[in-house]
Coordinates of C-alpha atoms and ligand atoms in Angstrom, one line a residue:
M11 CA 0.0 0.0 0.0
C12 CA 1.6 3.3 -1.1
G13 CA 0.0 7.1 -0.5
I14 CA -0.3 9.2 -3.6
V15 CA -1.2 13.2 -3.4
G16 CA -1.7 16.1 -6.2
F17 CA -2.3 19.4 -6.2
T18 CA -2.8 22.4 -8.6
G19 CA -3.6 25.7 -8.2
M20 CA -1.9 29.0 -7.5
Q21 CA -0.1 28.5 -4.6
E22 CA 3.7 26.6 -4.7
A23 CA 2.7 23.0 -5.0
A24 CA 5.8 21.1 -3.3
P25 CA 5.5 22.3 0.1
I26 CA 1.6 21.1 0.0
L27 CA 2.4 17.8 -1.6
L28 CA 5.4 17.3 1.0
D29 CA 2.9 18.1 3.7
G30 CA 0.2 15.8 2.3
L31 CA 2.7 12.6 2.2
K32 CA 3.5 13.3 5.6
K33 CA -0.2 12.4 6.5
L34 CA -0.2 9.3 4.3
E35 CA 3.4 8.3 5.7
Y36 CA 1.5 5.1 7.6
R37 CA 0.5 3.9 4.4
G38 CA 4.2 3.0 3.1
Y39 CA 7.8 4.8 4.0
D40 CA 10.8 3.4 2.6
S41 CA 11.0 6.0 0.0
A42 CA 9.3 9.1 -1.3
G43 CA 9.3 11.6 -4.1
I44 CA 7.6 14.6 -5.8
A45 CA 6.9 15.7 -9.3
V46 CA 6.0 19.5 -10.0
M47 CA 5.5 21.2 -12.9
S48 CA 6.6 24.7 -13.6
G49 CA 5.3 25.9 -17.0
K50 CA 6.3 23.0 -19.3
T51 CA 9.3 21.8 -17.1
I52 CA 8.9 18.8 -14.7
S53 CA 11.2 18.5 -12.1
V54 CA 11.4 15.2 -9.9
N55 CA 12.9 15.2 -6.6
K56 CA 13.3 11.4 -4.9
V57 CA 15.1 9.7 -1.9
R58 CA 15.3 6.5 -0.2
G59 CA 13.6 6.4 3.4
R60 CA 11.3 8.7 5.2
I61 CA 9.9 11.7 3.6
A62 CA 11.8 13.5 6.1
N63 CA 14.4 13.1 3.7
L64 CA 12.8 14.4 0.7
C65 CA 12.0 17.5 2.8
E66 CA 15.6 17.9 3.6
K67 CA 16.3 17.3 -0.2
T68 CA 13.8 20.2 -1.5
K69 CA 14.2 22.4 1.5
D70 CA 10.8 21.7 2.5
G71 CA 9.6 22.0 -0.8
T72 CA 10.9 25.8 -1.2
S73 CA 13.7 24.6 -4.0
V74 CA 11.3 23.3 -6.2
P75 CA 9.3 26.2 -8.1
G76 CA 5.5 25.5 -9.3
P77 CA 1.9 25.3 -8.8
T78 CA 1.1 21.7 -9.8
G79 CA 2.6 18.3 -8.8
I80 CA 2.1 14.8 -7.5
G81 CA 3.5 12.9 -4.9
H82 CA 4.4 9.5 -3.4
T83 CA 5.2 7.9 -0.3
R84 CA 6.3 4.0 -0.9
W85 CA 5.7 0.7 0.4
A86 CA 7.8 -1.5 -2.1
T87 CA 6.3 -4.4 -3.8
H88 CA 8.2 -5.2 -6.9
G89 CA 11.8 -3.6 -6.7
A90 CA 13.6 -2.8 -3.4
P91 CA 13.0 0.3 -1.9
T92 CA 16.0 2.4 -3.5
E93 CA 15.8 6.3 -5.3
E94 CA 15.4 4.4 -8.6
N95 CA 12.4 2.7 -7.7
A96 CA 10.7 5.6 -5.9
H97 CA 8.0 7.2 -7.9
P98 CA 7.3 9.3 -9.3
H99 CA 8.3 7.7 -12.2
L100 CA 9.3 9.7 -15.7
S101 CA 8.3 8.4 -19.6
N102 CA 11.4 8.4 -21.8
D103 CA 10.5 11.9 -23.3
G104 CA 10.2 13.4 -20.1
R105 CA 6.7 14.4 -21.1
F106 CA 4.6 12.5 -18.2
A107 CA 5.2 11.7 -14.7
V108 CA 3.1 9.2 -12.8
V109 CA 2.8 8.2 -9.2
H110 CA 1.0 4.5 -8.2
N111 CA -0.6 3.0 -5.4
G112 CA -1.6 -0.8 -6.0
I113 CA -0.2 -3.6 -7.9
I114 CA 0.0 -4.2 -12.2
E115 CA -0.6 -8.0 -12.1
N116 CA 0.8 -8.2 -15.7
Y117 CA 3.1 -5.7 -15.7
L118 CA 5.7 -8.4 -16.8
T119 CA 4.1 -9.0 -20.0
L120 CA 3.7 -5.1 -20.5
R121 CA 7.2 -4.9 -19.6
E122 CA 8.5 -7.0 -22.4
E123 CA 6.3 -5.7 -24.8
L124 CA 7.5 -2.0 -24.3
L125 CA 11.1 -3.3 -23.9
R126 CA 10.7 -4.9 -27.5
D127 CA 9.3 -1.3 -28.6
G128 CA 12.5 0.3 -27.7
Y129 CA 11.5 2.0 -24.2
Q130 CA 14.2 2.2 -21.7
F131 CA 13.1 1.2 -17.9
Q132 CA 15.0 3.1 -15.1
S133 CA 13.8 0.9 -12.5
E134 CA 12.3 -2.7 -11.3
T135 CA 9.1 -1.6 -10.3
D136 CA 5.5 -2.5 -11.7
T137 CA 4.4 1.2 -11.8
E138 CA 7.1 2.4 -14.5
V139 CA 5.0 0.1 -17.3
I140 CA 2.3 3.2 -16.9
V141 CA 4.5 5.9 -17.9
H142 CA 5.6 4.2 -21.0
L143 CA 2.2 3.2 -22.6
L144 CA 1.2 6.5 -21.7
E145 CA 4.2 7.9 -23.9
L146 CA 3.4 5.2 -26.4
Y147 CA -0.4 6.2 -26.4
Y148 CA -0.1 9.9 -26.4
K149 CA -1.4 11.5 -30.0
G150 CA -1.5 15.1 -28.1
N151 CA -4.7 14.1 -26.2
V152 CA -4.1 13.3 -22.3
R153 CA -7.3 11.3 -21.5
D154 CA -7.3 9.3 -24.5
A155 CA -3.6 8.2 -23.7
L156 CA -5.0 7.4 -20.2
L157 CA -7.9 5.6 -21.2
K158 CA -5.8 3.6 -23.7
T159 CA -3.2 3.3 -20.6
A160 CA -5.5 1.6 -18.4
N161 CA -7.5 -0.5 -20.8
R162 CA -3.9 -2.3 -20.6
L163 CA -3.8 -2.4 -16.9
R164 CA -5.2 -5.7 -15.2
G165 CA -4.5 -5.3 -11.0
S166 CA -5.1 -2.4 -8.9
Y167 CA -4.1 1.1 -9.4
A168 CA -4.6 4.6 -7.9
L169 CA -2.7 7.1 -10.6
G170 CA -1.7 10.5 -10.4
V171 CA -0.3 11.6 -13.8
I172 CA 1.0 15.3 -14.9
C173 CA 1.8 16.0 -18.6
S174 CA 4.0 18.9 -19.9
D175 CA 2.0 19.5 -22.6
E176 CA -0.6 20.7 -20.1
P177 CA 0.5 23.0 -17.2
G178 CA -1.7 23.3 -14.5
K179 CA -3.7 20.3 -14.8
I180 CA -3.5 16.9 -13.0
Y181 CA -5.0 13.8 -13.5
A182 CA -6.3 11.1 -10.9
V183 CA -7.1 7.8 -12.6
R184 CA -8.9 4.8 -9.9
E185 CA -9.4 1.2 -10.1
A186 CA -9.5 -0.9 -7.1
S187 CA -7.0 1.3 -4.9
P188 CA -8.4 4.2 -3.2
L189 CA -8.4 7.8 -4.7
I190 CA -10.0 10.9 -3.6
L191 CA -10.6 14.4 -4.8
G192 CA -10.2 17.5 -3.2
V193 CA -12.4 20.5 -3.7
G194 CA -11.0 23.7 -3.0
I195 CA -11.3 27.6 -3.7
G196 CA -8.8 28.1 -7.0
E197 CA -7.1 24.8 -6.5
N198 CA -7.6 21.1 -6.4
Y199 CA -6.1 18.1 -5.0
F200 CA -6.3 14.3 -4.8
A201 CA -5.0 11.8 -2.4
S202 CA -4.9 8.2 -1.7
D203 CA -7.1 9.0 1.9
V204 CA -8.8 12.2 3.2
T205 CA -6.2 12.1 5.7
A206 CA -3.8 14.1 3.3
L207 CA -6.7 16.6 2.5
V208 CA -8.7 17.5 5.5
S209 CA -6.0 20.2 6.4
H210 CA -6.6 21.7 3.0
T211 CA -10.4 21.3 2.2
R212 CA -13.3 19.4 3.9
N213 CA -15.3 18.8 0.3
V214 CA -14.2 15.9 -1.2
I215 CA -15.3 13.4 -4.5
Y216 CA -14.5 9.6 -3.8
L217 CA -13.9 8.5 -7.1
D218 CA -15.1 4.9 -8.1
D219 CA -13.3 2.1 -10.0
G220 CA -12.9 2.6 -14.0
E221 CA -13.2 6.6 -13.1
F222 CA -10.8 9.0 -14.1
A223 CA -10.2 13.0 -13.4
E224 CA -8.7 15.7 -15.0
L225 CA -8.3 18.6 -12.5
S226 CA -7.3 22.3 -12.8
G227 CA -7.2 25.0 -10.1
M228 CA -10.5 26.1 -11.1
S229 CA -12.3 23.0 -12.4
I230 CA -12.6 19.3 -11.8
R231 CA -14.1 17.0 -14.8
I232 CA -14.8 13.6 -13.9
F233 CA -15.4 10.6 -16.8
D234 CA -16.2 7.4 -16.6
C235 CA -13.9 4.1 -18.0
S236 CA -15.5 4.8 -21.5
G237 CA -14.3 8.4 -21.4
T238 CA -17.8 9.8 -21.0
E239 CA -17.9 12.9 -18.6
I240 CA -20.0 12.3 -15.8
R241 CA -21.2 14.2 -12.6
K242 CA -20.0 13.1 -8.7
K243 CA -21.6 14.5 -5.7
T244 CA -19.5 16.1 -3.1
T245 CA -19.2 15.2 0.3
R246 CA -18.2 17.1 3.5
I247 CA -15.8 15.1 5.7
L248 CA -16.3 15.4 9.2
W249 CA -13.3 13.4 10.4
D250 CA -10.7 14.7 12.7
V251 CA -7.3 14.4 10.7
Q252 CA -6.1 11.2 13.4
A253 CA -9.4 9.4 12.7
A254 CA -8.8 9.7 8.8
E255 CA -4.9 8.1 9.2
K256 CA -7.3 5.1 10.2
G257 CA -9.8 5.5 7.6
G258 CA -12.3 6.1 10.0
Y259 CA -11.7 3.4 12.4
E260 CA -10.7 3.4 15.9
H261 CA -7.7 1.9 15.8
F262 CA -5.1 0.4 13.1
M263 CA -6.0 -3.1 14.4
L264 CA -9.7 -2.9 13.1
K265 CA -8.8 -1.4 10.1
E266 CA -6.0 -4.0 9.0
I267 CA -8.5 -6.8 10.2
M268 CA -10.8 -5.0 7.7
E269 CA -8.6 -4.7 4.9
Q270 CA -7.9 -8.5 4.9
P271 CA -10.2 -9.4 1.9
G272 CA -8.0 -7.0 -0.2
A273 CA -4.9 -7.8 1.2
V274 CA -5.0 -11.4 0.7
R275 CA -6.5 -10.5 -3.2
A276 CA -3.2 -8.5 -3.5
A277 CA -1.6 -12.1 -2.3
I278 CA -3.3 -14.3 -4.1
A279 CA -4.9 -12.8 -7.6
P280 CA -1.5 -11.7 -9.2
R281 CA 0.0 -15.4 -8.9
I282 CA -3.1 -17.3 -10.4
K283 CA -3.0 -17.2 -14.7
N284 CA -4.3 -19.3 -16.7
G285 CA -5.3 -22.1 -14.4
K286 CA -2.0 -22.1 -12.7
V287 CA -0.2 -21.0 -9.5
I288 CA 2.8 -19.2 -11.2
F289 CA 5.4 -17.4 -8.7
E290 CA 7.9 -15.2 -10.8
E291 CA 10.0 -15.6 -8.2
L292 CA 10.4 -19.1 -8.0
G293 CA 11.6 -19.8 -11.5
A294 CA 15.3 -21.0 -10.7
F295 CA 13.8 -22.5 -7.4
L296 CA 11.4 -25.1 -8.8
P297 CA 14.0 -27.7 -10.5
A298 CA 15.3 -28.6 -6.9
L299 CA 12.1 -29.6 -5.7
P300 CA 12.3 -32.9 -6.7
D301 CA 15.7 -33.5 -4.2
I302 CA 13.9 -31.9 -1.4
R303 CA 12.9 -34.9 1.4
K304 CA 11.7 -32.2 4.6
I305 CA 10.4 -28.7 4.6
I306 CA 11.0 -27.0 8.0
I307 CA 8.7 -23.9 8.3
T308 CA 10.0 -21.5 10.9
A309 CA 9.2 -18.3 12.4
C310 CA 8.1 -16.3 15.1
G311 CA 5.0 -15.4 17.1
S312 CA 2.1 -15.0 14.6
A313 CA 4.6 -16.0 11.7
Y314 CA 4.8 -19.0 13.5
Y315 CA 1.5 -19.8 13.9
A316 CA 1.1 -19.3 9.7
G317 CA 3.2 -21.6 9.4
C318 CA 1.0 -24.1 11.6
A319 CA -1.9 -23.5 9.7
G320 CA -0.5 -23.7 6.3
R321 CA 1.5 -26.9 7.0
Y322 CA -1.2 -29.0 6.4
A323 CA -1.9 -28.2 2.8
L324 CA 1.8 -28.1 2.3
E325 CA 2.4 -31.5 3.6
Q326 CA -0.6 -33.2 2.1
L327 CA -0.5 -31.5 -1.6
C328 CA 3.2 -32.4 -1.8
G329 CA 3.7 -35.2 0.0
I330 CA 6.7 -34.2 1.7
P331 CA 7.2 -34.2 5.3
V332 CA 6.8 -30.8 7.3
E333 CA 7.8 -29.6 10.4
V334 CA 7.4 -26.2 11.8
E335 CA 9.7 -25.0 14.3
L336 CA 10.2 -21.9 16.4
A337 CA 12.9 -20.2 15.4
S338 CA 14.4 -19.4 18.5
E339 CA 14.5 -23.3 19.3
L340 CA 15.2 -24.0 15.8
R341 CA 18.6 -21.6 16.1
Y342 CA 20.1 -23.7 18.8
L343 CA 18.6 -27.1 17.9
N344 CA 21.6 -28.3 16.2
P345 CA 19.3 -28.7 13.3
L346 CA 19.5 -31.9 10.8
V347 CA 19.4 -30.1 7.6
D348 CA 21.2 -30.3 4.4
G349 CA 21.0 -30.0 0.6
H350 CA 17.4 -31.8 1.0
T351 CA 15.8 -29.7 3.1
L352 CA 13.7 -26.7 1.9
L353 CA 13.7 -24.0 5.0
I354 CA 10.3 -21.7 4.5
V355 CA 11.0 -18.6 6.7
I356 CA 8.0 -16.8 7.6
S357 CA 8.6 -13.0 8.9
Q358 CA 6.2 -9.8 8.5
S359 CA 9.2 -7.4 9.1
G360 CA 11.9 -9.7 8.1
E361 CA 13.7 -8.3 10.9
T362 CA 13.1 -10.5 13.7
A363 CA 16.4 -11.7 15.2
D364 CA 15.4 -15.3 16.1
T365 CA 14.2 -16.1 12.7
I366 CA 17.3 -14.3 11.2
A367 CA 19.8 -16.5 13.1
A368 CA 17.8 -20.0 12.7
L369 CA 17.6 -19.0 8.6
K370 CA 21.5 -18.1 8.9
E371 CA 22.2 -21.3 10.6
C372 CA 20.0 -23.7 8.4
K373 CA 21.5 -22.2 5.4
S374 CA 25.1 -22.8 6.8
R375 CA 24.4 -26.1 6.8
G376 CA 23.0 -26.4 3.3
A377 CA 19.4 -26.1 3.4
K378 CA 17.5 -24.5 0.5
T379 CA 15.9 -21.6 2.0
L380 CA 12.4 -19.4 0.6
A381 CA 11.3 -16.7 2.6
I382 CA 7.8 -15.3 2.9
V383 CA 8.2 -11.8 3.8
N384 CA 5.9 -8.5 3.7
V385 CA 8.6 -5.9 4.1
V386 CA 10.5 -5.7 0.5
G387 CA 14.3 -5.4 0.9
S388 CA 14.3 -6.9 4.8
T389 CA 17.0 -9.0 6.2
V390 CA 14.9 -12.1 5.7
A391 CA 14.5 -11.1 2.0
K392 CA 18.2 -10.4 1.4
L393 CA 19.2 -14.0 3.1
A394 CA 16.8 -16.3 1.4
D395 CA 17.9 -18.0 -1.6
C396 CA 14.4 -16.9 -2.8
T397 CA 11.5 -14.9 -1.6
V398 CA 8.0 -14.8 -2.0
Y399 CA 6.1 -11.2 -0.7
T400 CA 2.8 -11.2 1.1
W401 CA 2.0 -7.6 -0.3
A402 CA 0.0 -7.2 2.7
G403 CA 1.1 -3.4 2.6
P404 CA 2.1 -1.5 6.0
E405 CA 1.1 -3.2 9.0
I406 CA 0.7 -0.4 11.6
A407 CA -0.9 -2.2 14.9
V408 CA 1.6 -4.3 16.6
A409 CA -0.6 -7.5 17.0
T410 CA -0.5 -8.7 13.5
T411 CA -3.6 -9.5 11.6
K412 CA -3.4 -9.1 7.6
G413 CA 0.1 -10.0 7.9
Y414 CA -0.8 -13.5 9.4
T415 CA -3.5 -14.1 6.6
T416 CA -1.4 -13.0 3.8
Q417 CA 1.4 -15.4 5.2
I418 CA -1.2 -18.4 5.2
A419 CA -2.2 -17.4 1.6
V420 CA 1.1 -17.5 0.2
L421 CA 1.9 -20.9 1.9
Y422 CA -1.5 -22.3 0.1
L423 CA -0.1 -20.9 -3.2
L424 CA 2.8 -22.6 -2.8
A425 CA 1.3 -25.8 -1.9
I426 CA -0.4 -26.0 -5.0
C427 CA 2.4 -24.5 -7.1
F428 CA 4.8 -27.2 -5.5
A429 CA 2.3 -29.8 -6.0
D430 CA 1.9 -29.0 -9.9
H431 CA 5.7 -28.9 -10.3
L432 CA 5.6 -32.3 -8.6
N433 CA 2.6 -33.6 -10.9
R434 CA 0.6 -34.3 -8.0
L435 CA -2.0 -32.2 -8.2
G436 CA -4.5 -34.0 -10.7
K437 CA -8.1 -33.2 -11.3
D438 CA -8.5 -31.1 -8.0
E439 CA -6.6 -28.2 -9.3
A440 CA -9.1 -26.1 -10.8
A441 CA -11.4 -26.7 -7.5
M442 CA -8.5 -25.7 -5.1
L443 CA -7.7 -22.4 -7.4
D444 CA -11.7 -21.3 -7.1
T445 CA -11.3 -22.2 -3.4
L446 CA -8.4 -19.4 -3.1
Q447 CA -9.6 -17.1 -5.5
A448 CA -12.8 -16.8 -3.5
L449 CA -10.8 -16.3 -0.2
P450 CA -11.3 -12.9 -0.3
R451 CA -14.9 -12.9 -0.5
R452 CA -14.9 -15.7 2.3
I453 CA -13.4 -13.4 4.7
Q454 CA -15.7 -10.3 4.0
Q455 CA -18.4 -12.8 4.7
A456 CA -16.7 -14.2 7.8
I457 CA -16.5 -10.6 8.9
D458 CA -20.2 -9.9 7.8
M459 CA -21.8 -13.3 9.6
N460 CA -20.8 -12.0 12.6
P461 CA -22.2 -8.5 14.2
A462 CA -22.9 -9.9 17.5
I463 CA -19.3 -10.3 18.4
P464 CA -19.1 -6.7 20.3
E465 CA -22.1 -8.0 22.3
L466 CA -20.0 -11.1 22.8
A467 CA -17.0 -9.5 23.7
K468 CA -19.1 -7.8 26.9
K469 CA -20.1 -10.9 27.7
Y470 CA -16.6 -12.4 28.3
H471 CA -14.4 -9.7 28.7
E472 CA -14.2 -10.2 32.4
N473 CA -13.0 -13.7 32.5
H474 CA -9.5 -14.0 33.0
A475 CA -8.4 -17.0 31.4
F476 CA -9.8 -19.0 28.2
F477 CA -9.3 -22.3 26.5
F478 CA -8.9 -22.3 22.7
I479 CA -9.7 -25.6 21.3
G480 CA -9.5 -27.3 18.1
R481 CA -8.4 -30.5 16.1
N482 CA -5.7 -30.6 12.9
T483 CA -6.2 -27.1 10.8
D484 CA -8.8 -25.9 13.9
Y485 CA -6.0 -26.3 16.2
A486 CA -3.5 -24.3 14.1
V487 CA -5.7 -21.0 14.1
A488 CA -6.8 -21.6 17.7
L489 CA -3.1 -21.2 18.5
E490 CA -3.1 -17.6 16.8
G491 CA -7.0 -16.8 18.4
S492 CA -5.2 -17.4 21.7
L493 CA -2.4 -15.4 21.1
K494 CA -4.4 -12.5 19.7
M495 CA -6.3 -12.5 23.1
K496 CA -3.5 -12.5 25.2
E497 CA -1.5 -9.8 23.2
I498 CA -4.1 -7.3 23.3
S499 CA -6.7 -7.9 26.0
Y500 CA -3.9 -9.0 28.5
L501 CA -6.2 -11.9 29.5
H502 CA -4.8 -15.2 29.9
A503 CA -5.8 -17.7 27.0
E504 CA -4.4 -21.4 26.1
A505 CA -4.7 -23.2 23.0
Y506 CA -5.2 -26.9 23.2
A507 CA -5.6 -29.7 20.9
A508 CA -9.0 -30.6 21.7
G509 CA -7.9 -34.1 22.2
E510 CA -5.4 -33.7 24.5
L511 CA -7.5 -31.8 27.1
K512 CA -8.4 -35.3 28.3
H513 CA -4.8 -35.9 29.6
G514 CA -4.4 -33.3 32.4
T515 CA -5.6 -29.9 31.4
I516 CA -9.3 -30.3 31.7
A517 CA -8.6 -30.6 35.2
L518 CA -8.7 -26.6 35.0
I519 CA -12.0 -26.5 33.5
D520 CA -15.0 -25.1 35.3
E521 CA -17.4 -22.4 34.9
H522 CA -14.7 -19.7 35.1
Q523 CA -13.2 -20.7 32.1
P524 CA -14.9 -20.5 28.7
V525 CA -13.9 -22.6 25.8
I526 CA -13.7 -21.3 22.5
A527 CA -14.0 -24.3 20.2
L528 CA -13.2 -24.1 16.7
C529 CA -15.1 -26.6 14.9
C530 CA -14.9 -26.0 10.9
N531 CA -13.0 -29.2 9.9
P532 CA -15.9 -31.7 8.8
F533 CA -13.2 -34.5 8.8
I534 CA -13.2 -34.8 12.7
M535 CA -16.1 -32.5 13.4
E536 CA -17.6 -35.6 15.6
K537 CA -14.5 -35.7 17.8
T538 CA -14.4 -32.2 18.7
L539 CA -18.0 -32.3 19.0
S540 CA -17.6 -34.7 21.9
N541 CA -14.8 -32.4 23.5
I542 CA -17.6 -30.0 23.8
V543 CA -19.5 -32.1 25.6
E544 CA -16.6 -33.2 27.8
V545 CA -15.9 -29.5 29.0
K546 CA -19.6 -28.4 29.2
S547 CA -20.6 -31.5 31.3
R548 CA -17.7 -29.7 33.9
G549 CA -19.3 -26.2 34.0
A550 CA -17.4 -24.6 30.8
E551 CA -19.5 -22.0 28.9
V552 CA -18.7 -22.8 25.1
L553 CA -18.2 -20.4 22.3
A554 CA -18.1 -22.8 19.1
L555 CA -16.5 -21.4 15.6
T556 CA -18.4 -23.2 13.2
F557 CA -20.8 -23.4 10.1
R558 CA -24.3 -21.7 10.2
D559 CA -26.1 -25.3 9.3
N560 CA -24.0 -27.0 11.8
Q561 CA -27.1 -28.6 13.1
K562 CA -25.1 -30.5 15.7
I563 CA -23.2 -28.0 17.9
L564 CA -25.9 -25.2 17.8
P565 CA -27.9 -27.0 20.3
V566 CA -24.7 -27.5 22.4
A567 CA -22.7 -24.5 22.2
D568 CA -23.4 -21.4 24.7
D569 CA -22.8 -18.8 21.9
L570 CA -21.6 -19.0 18.3
L571 CA -19.3 -17.4 15.8
F572 CA -20.0 -18.6 12.0
I573 CA -17.5 -18.8 9.0
P574 CA -18.8 -19.5 5.6
K575 CA -17.9 -23.2 4.6
V576 CA -14.6 -23.6 2.8
D577 CA -12.4 -26.7 2.2
A578 CA -10.7 -27.2 5.6
L579 CA -7.1 -27.3 4.0
F580 CA -7.8 -23.7 3.0
S581 CA -10.1 -22.3 5.9
A582 CA -7.5 -21.0 8.4
V583 CA -7.4 -17.6 6.7
I584 CA -11.2 -17.4 7.3
E585 CA -11.7 -19.1 10.6
I586 CA -9.4 -16.6 12.4
V587 CA -11.3 -13.2 11.5
P588 CA -13.9 -13.8 14.2
L589 CA -11.2 -14.5 16.6
Q590 CA -9.4 -11.3 15.9
L591 CA -12.3 -9.4 16.3
L592 CA -13.3 -11.3 19.5
A593 CA -10.2 -10.3 20.7
Y594 CA -10.5 -6.8 19.4
Y595 CA -13.7 -6.3 21.3
V596 CA -12.4 -7.8 24.5
A597 CA -9.7 -5.5 24.6
K598 CA -11.7 -2.5 24.1
E599 CA -14.0 -3.3 26.8
N600 CA -11.0 -3.6 29.0
G601 CA -9.8 -0.2 27.8
C602 CA -6.4 -1.6 26.5
D603 CA -4.0 0.1 24.0
I604 CA -4.7 -2.2 21.1
D605 CA -2.4 -0.6 18.5
K606 CA 0.3 -0.7 20.9
P607 CA 0.3 -3.4 23.4
K608 CA 2.4 -3.0 26.8
N609 CA 5.5 -5.0 26.3
L610 CA 5.4 -5.7 23.0
A611 CA 7.1 -4.7 19.7
K612 CA 5.8 -4.9 15.9
S613 CA 9.3 -6.4 15.3
V614 CA 12.0 -8.1 17.7
T615 CA 15.1 -7.0 16.3
V616 CA 16.8 -8.2 19.5
E617 CA 17.4 -12.0 20.8
Ligands
BG6_7 C1 6.0 -10.2 17.4 C2 5.1 -9.1 16.7 O1 6.9 -9.2 17.9 O2 7.1 -10.7 16.4 C3 4.2 -10.7 16.1 O3 4.5 -8.6 17.9 C4 5.0 -11.0 15.2 O4 2.9 -9.7 15.9 C5 6.1 -11.8 15.7 O5 4.1 -12.4 14.4 C6 7.1 -12.3 14.5 O6 7.4 -11.1 13.8 P1 8.0 -10.9 12.1 O7 8.0 -9.9 11.8 O8 9.0 -11.7 11.8 O9 6.7 -11.7 11.5

């Protein structure tokens, strides 16, 4: 996720662009840049790192004259966070500058075509194909060039464009990434969200997918995807700036829970092409797969639990034994790894010390290493033989949500990709791909099916302990559900393999220990049902997570959370969502600091 801004009017643009980028910095902050037009001259300034570096380079914008411009703060997805990869990107003829938020899923095909047509690329980004397409299609009319360019793009994009042939104008194009216009007096704006606008104007126009706008200081014209001019209503923003940064949500954690359908889509959609799972990143890696005799997944915290959830698909589809090890343990285990071991390292930040150490230890012993990381260019990404990014966008809340679900989504994709490469998929491939492509919608359904979670939180928030129980894939999700509850509400919670309760821990079960029972795996549903009966007979209140038509569980449980039915091999990213929301609302009831829980860090870069 990145942040884009645009301004045109009578004032100097650069300071306004920089101010807007500062307000959007939470959307991405590994590099930044502005392009400002003075007369027919476009000047571009870009930096690696935070907006502060850009302010320093441009003397807070005072060294860059001009009343029109666009700006960008980057969260790298394609290409490391460098100055070359920072936006804005310029066309070869210097006539166009573009900033982009989103992912161009067909950028490799477009890049090859443009290279064949003689266009020179300055960066590794997906975005740069846009500015060369504009040059290709420009015959004197910017709107026509924008339309033709947009028709070639697949994926998500919020674009800001300026053209030196049209001083005083900025263009905004929206497809599946947020883009809002700010209506001023003698000046107009665009931005990725209202955060960057509210200090200048509270009158905004929300563009919808397929629409684009031409803005000058005195006018805003909006067009639909056929190029027909349309009228849209102006909305008055009543949020304060701080609330706007969270998209109107009270906490970043809730915002990031709600972002999961989009984040999981960003992780999955670009990697399913023509009925196959295609990882551009794995090209040189796959031939070594037939020699792999063991897969070890290693990580910390929720990333470890993501490994626990994804291992089922990996093991069952690939037929390769999979072990999941805590990195803080693996690094000192004297691990039995060699050239026939594949180590999959999972890390949102890519900077967790234990995870880095485990990666180095196993790599030194000859293991093949594949990283699943969110932060582009992070240490884990650089150390691994091969890295697959989750494209979750920046995650601000310390307790991860979309980081976790996108990690599992990538594991699902890898399982199918590896199994296909090992000729083990057979006829189920199409059905599995349909299931994966539907996951974003299913996650949204899991959110929509549970409006009563805030009420459930009021009922359970004073309990001092919870048990999360489940079997198989449900148990893996119970581990993360339990951690979420502990991390942000500070209430004790323990995840237990449901079949293991009777070997000791059931001694703790009574009316004071609510049991959250995950019953989403039909294969072992009956067994979990009997565990629920066991704990109920000892006085426990049971909150069950299951399907709406599960007639056997409904009469037994005291309270219910629902998810839509999905193959249990791929349901973890759905099951966890109601549990994330439960933990969130319990913590809220208890007045906890949800985005910055006590004693925790977003990434523990020390041992
Ligand atoms: C913890 C975070 O510090 O580190 C967790 O609070 C996270 O949310 C864990 O799961 C591992 O971090 P990473 O960045 O390696 O996934």
